[in-house]
CSV table of C-alpha atoms in Angstrom, one decimal:
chain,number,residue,atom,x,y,z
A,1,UNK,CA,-107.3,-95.0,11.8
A,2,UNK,CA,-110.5,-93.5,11.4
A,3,UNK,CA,-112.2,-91.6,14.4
A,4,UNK,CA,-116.3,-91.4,14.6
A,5,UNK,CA,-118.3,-90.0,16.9
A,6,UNK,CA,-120.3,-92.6,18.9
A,7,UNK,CA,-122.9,-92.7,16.4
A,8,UNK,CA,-121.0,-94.3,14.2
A,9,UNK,CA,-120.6,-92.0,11.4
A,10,UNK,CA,-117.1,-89.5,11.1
A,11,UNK,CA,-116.7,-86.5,12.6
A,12,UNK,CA,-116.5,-83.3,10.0
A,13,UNK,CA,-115.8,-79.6,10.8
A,14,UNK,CA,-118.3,-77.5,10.0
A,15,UNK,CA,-117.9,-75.8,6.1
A,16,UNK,CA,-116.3,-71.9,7.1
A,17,UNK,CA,-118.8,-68.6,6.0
A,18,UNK,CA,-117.3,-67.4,3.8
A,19,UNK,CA,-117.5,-62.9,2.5
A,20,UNK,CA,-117.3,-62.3,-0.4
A,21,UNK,CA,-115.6,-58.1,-1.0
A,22,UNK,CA,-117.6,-55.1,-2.1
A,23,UNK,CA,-118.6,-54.8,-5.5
A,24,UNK,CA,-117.3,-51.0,-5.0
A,25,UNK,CA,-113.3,-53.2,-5.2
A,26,UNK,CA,-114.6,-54.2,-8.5
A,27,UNK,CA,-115.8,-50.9,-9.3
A,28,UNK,CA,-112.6,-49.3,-8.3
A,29,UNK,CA,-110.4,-51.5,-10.3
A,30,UNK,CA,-111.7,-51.2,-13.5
A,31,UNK,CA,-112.2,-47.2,-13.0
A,32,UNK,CA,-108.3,-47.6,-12.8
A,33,UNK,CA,-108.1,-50.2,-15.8
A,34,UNK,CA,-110.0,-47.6,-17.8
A,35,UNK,CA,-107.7,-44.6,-16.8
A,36,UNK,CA,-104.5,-46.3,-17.3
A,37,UNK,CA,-105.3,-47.9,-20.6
A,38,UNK,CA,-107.5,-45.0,-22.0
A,39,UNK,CA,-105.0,-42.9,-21.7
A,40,UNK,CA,-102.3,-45.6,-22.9
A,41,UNK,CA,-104.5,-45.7,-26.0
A,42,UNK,CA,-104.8,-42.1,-26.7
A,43,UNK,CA,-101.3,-41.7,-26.5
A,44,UNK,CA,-100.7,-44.9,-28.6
A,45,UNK,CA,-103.1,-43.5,-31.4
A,46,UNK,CA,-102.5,-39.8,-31.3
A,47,UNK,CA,-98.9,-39.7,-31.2
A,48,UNK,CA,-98.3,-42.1,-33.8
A,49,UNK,CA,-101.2,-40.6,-35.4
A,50,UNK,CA,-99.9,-37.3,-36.1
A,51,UNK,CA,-96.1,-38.0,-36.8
A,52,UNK,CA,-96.6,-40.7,-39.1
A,53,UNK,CA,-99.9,-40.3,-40.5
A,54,UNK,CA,-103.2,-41.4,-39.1
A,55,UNK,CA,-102.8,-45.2,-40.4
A,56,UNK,CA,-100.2,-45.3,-37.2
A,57,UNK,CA,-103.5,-44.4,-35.0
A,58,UNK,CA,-104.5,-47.9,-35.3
A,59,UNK,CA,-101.9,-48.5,-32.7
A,60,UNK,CA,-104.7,-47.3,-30.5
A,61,UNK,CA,-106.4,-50.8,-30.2
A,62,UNK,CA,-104.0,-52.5,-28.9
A,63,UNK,CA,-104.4,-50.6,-25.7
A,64,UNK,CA,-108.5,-51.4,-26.1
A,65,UNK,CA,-107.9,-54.7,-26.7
A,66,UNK,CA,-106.3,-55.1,-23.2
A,67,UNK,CA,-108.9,-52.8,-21.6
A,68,UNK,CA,-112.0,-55.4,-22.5
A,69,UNK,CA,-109.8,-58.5,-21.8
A,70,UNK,CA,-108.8,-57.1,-18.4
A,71,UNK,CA,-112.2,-55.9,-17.6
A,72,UNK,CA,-113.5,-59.4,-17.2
A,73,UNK,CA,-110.2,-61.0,-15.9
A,74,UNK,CA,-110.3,-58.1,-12.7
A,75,UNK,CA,-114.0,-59.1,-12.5
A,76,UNK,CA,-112.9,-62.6,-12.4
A,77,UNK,CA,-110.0,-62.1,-9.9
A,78,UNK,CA,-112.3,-60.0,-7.8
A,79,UNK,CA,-114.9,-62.9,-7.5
A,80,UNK,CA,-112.4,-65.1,-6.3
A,81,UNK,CA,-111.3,-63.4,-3.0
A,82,UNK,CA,-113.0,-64.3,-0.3
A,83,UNK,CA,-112.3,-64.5,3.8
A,84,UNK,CA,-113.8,-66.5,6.6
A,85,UNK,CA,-113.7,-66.0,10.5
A,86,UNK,CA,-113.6,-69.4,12.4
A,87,UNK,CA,-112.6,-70.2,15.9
A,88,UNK,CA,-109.0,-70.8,15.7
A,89,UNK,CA,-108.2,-68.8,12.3
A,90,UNK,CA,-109.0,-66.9,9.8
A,91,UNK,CA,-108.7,-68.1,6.2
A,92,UNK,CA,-108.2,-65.9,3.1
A,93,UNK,CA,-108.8,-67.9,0.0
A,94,UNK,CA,-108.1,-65.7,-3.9
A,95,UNK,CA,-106.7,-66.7,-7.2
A,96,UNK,CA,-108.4,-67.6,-10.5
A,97,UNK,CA,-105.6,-70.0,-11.9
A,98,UNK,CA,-103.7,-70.5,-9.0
A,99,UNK,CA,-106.1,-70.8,-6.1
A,100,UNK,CA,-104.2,-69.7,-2.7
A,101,UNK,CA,-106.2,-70.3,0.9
A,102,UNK,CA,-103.8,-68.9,3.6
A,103,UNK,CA,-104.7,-70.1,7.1
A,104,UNK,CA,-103.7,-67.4,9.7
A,105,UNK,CA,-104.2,-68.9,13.0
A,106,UNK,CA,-105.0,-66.0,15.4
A,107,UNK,CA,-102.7,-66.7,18.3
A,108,UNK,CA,-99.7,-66.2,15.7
A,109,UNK,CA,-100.6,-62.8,14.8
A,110,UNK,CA,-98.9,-60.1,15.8
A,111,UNK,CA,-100.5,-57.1,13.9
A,112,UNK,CA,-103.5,-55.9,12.4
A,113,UNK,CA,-103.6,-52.7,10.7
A,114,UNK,CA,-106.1,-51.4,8.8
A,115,UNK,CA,-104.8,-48.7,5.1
A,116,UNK,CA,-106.5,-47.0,3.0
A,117,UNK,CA,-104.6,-45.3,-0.1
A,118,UNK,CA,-106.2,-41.6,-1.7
A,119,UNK,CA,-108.0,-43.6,-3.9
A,120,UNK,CA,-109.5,-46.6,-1.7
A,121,UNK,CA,-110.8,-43.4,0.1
A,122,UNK,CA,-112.5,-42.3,-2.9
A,123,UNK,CA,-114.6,-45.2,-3.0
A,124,UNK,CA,-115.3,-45.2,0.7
A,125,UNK,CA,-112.6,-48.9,1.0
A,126,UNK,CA,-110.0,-49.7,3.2
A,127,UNK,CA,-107.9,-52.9,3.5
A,128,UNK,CA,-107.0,-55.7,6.8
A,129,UNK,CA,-103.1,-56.5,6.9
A,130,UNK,CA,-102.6,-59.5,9.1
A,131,UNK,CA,-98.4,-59.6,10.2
A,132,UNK,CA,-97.2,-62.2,11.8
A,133,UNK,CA,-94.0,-63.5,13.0
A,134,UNK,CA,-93.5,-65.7,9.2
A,135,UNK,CA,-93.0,-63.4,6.9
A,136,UNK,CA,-94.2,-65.5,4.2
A,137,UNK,CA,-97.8,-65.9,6.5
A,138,UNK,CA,-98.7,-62.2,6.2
A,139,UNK,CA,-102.2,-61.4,4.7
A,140,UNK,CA,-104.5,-58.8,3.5
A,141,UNK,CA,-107.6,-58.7,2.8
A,142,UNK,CA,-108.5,-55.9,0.4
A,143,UNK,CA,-111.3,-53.4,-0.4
A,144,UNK,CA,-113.5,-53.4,2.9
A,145,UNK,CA,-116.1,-51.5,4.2
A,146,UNK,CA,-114.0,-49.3,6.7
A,147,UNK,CA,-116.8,-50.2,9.1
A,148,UNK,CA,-116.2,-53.5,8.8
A,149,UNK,CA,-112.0,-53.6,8.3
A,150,UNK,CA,-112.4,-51.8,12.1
A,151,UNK,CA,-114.6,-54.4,13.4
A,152,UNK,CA,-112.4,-57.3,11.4
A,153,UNK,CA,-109.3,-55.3,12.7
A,154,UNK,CA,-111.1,-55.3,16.5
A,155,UNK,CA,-112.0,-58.9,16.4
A,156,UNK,CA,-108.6,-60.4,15.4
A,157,UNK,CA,-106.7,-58.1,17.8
A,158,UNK,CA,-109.1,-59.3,20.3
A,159,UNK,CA,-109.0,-62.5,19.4
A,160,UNK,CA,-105.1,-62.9,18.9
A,161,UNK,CA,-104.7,-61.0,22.4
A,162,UNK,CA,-106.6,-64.2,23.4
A,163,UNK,CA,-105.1,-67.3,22.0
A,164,UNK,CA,-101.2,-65.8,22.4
A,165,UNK,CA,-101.9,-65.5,26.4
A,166,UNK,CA,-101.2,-69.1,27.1
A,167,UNK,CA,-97.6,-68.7,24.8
């Protein structure tokens, strides 16, 4: 059975805002992509490279390879995580192949905490981590603005505090 409003045409809820995360996530991840597999590569040139012979230092692209494929597949993942705030919950949509929304209604949470590892702190980003009683139902939402993980942090605390009072 369909419901309409008196109109005659369906009711709809409104499409959710949806935020996009800082490009300085993006920036952070492929700083650490270039790190890791730079100095994978060196290692897998130059060691080979010097006790074999340098035809072994072509061992060394491997490790490249895998840098520029990954720099486009983090730049892909990053594009895909997104959050938006509605009235009864928040939704935290990611994934490139498989696409994951989790619904977290606010009167279910039970803590919000906002972390930021040495080298989130670097580039000035902190993360939300939604727990609620469902293990399986916890979130995150990575690579904030630390202004705005407070404020997101303030407003679901607020807003849990809220919707649980009637439990």
């Amino acid at each position: 059975m369909e419901t309409g409003s008196p109109a005659g045409g369906t009711t709809a809820e409104a499409e959710p805002v949806w935020t996009g995360l800082p490009p300085r996530l993006l920036r952070m991840r492929r700083m650490l992509l270039v790190v890791w597999l730079g100095l994978l590569a060196l290692a897998a040139g130059l060691l080979p490279g010097l006790l074999a012979g340098p035809a072994w230092a072509v061992f060394a692209l491997l490790p490249l390879a895998l840098m520029a494929w990954g720099w486009d597949l983090v730049g892909r993942n990053w594009r895909s995580w997104r959050y938006a705030e509605r009235a009864d919950d928040l939704l935290i949509s990611r994934g490139v192949l498989w696409h994951t929304v989790t619904v977290v209604p606010y009167g279910r949470m039970q803590l919000v905490e906002v972390t930021s590892g040495p080298v989130e702190r670097h580039f000035g980003l902190a993360s939300v981590q939604l727990h609620t009683a469902a293990a399986a139902t916890d979130a995150t939402v990575p690579g904030l603005d630390p202004a705005e993980a407070e404020r997101l942090r303030d407003r679901l605390t607020e807003l849990g505090e809220a919707r649980s009072a009637g439990l």
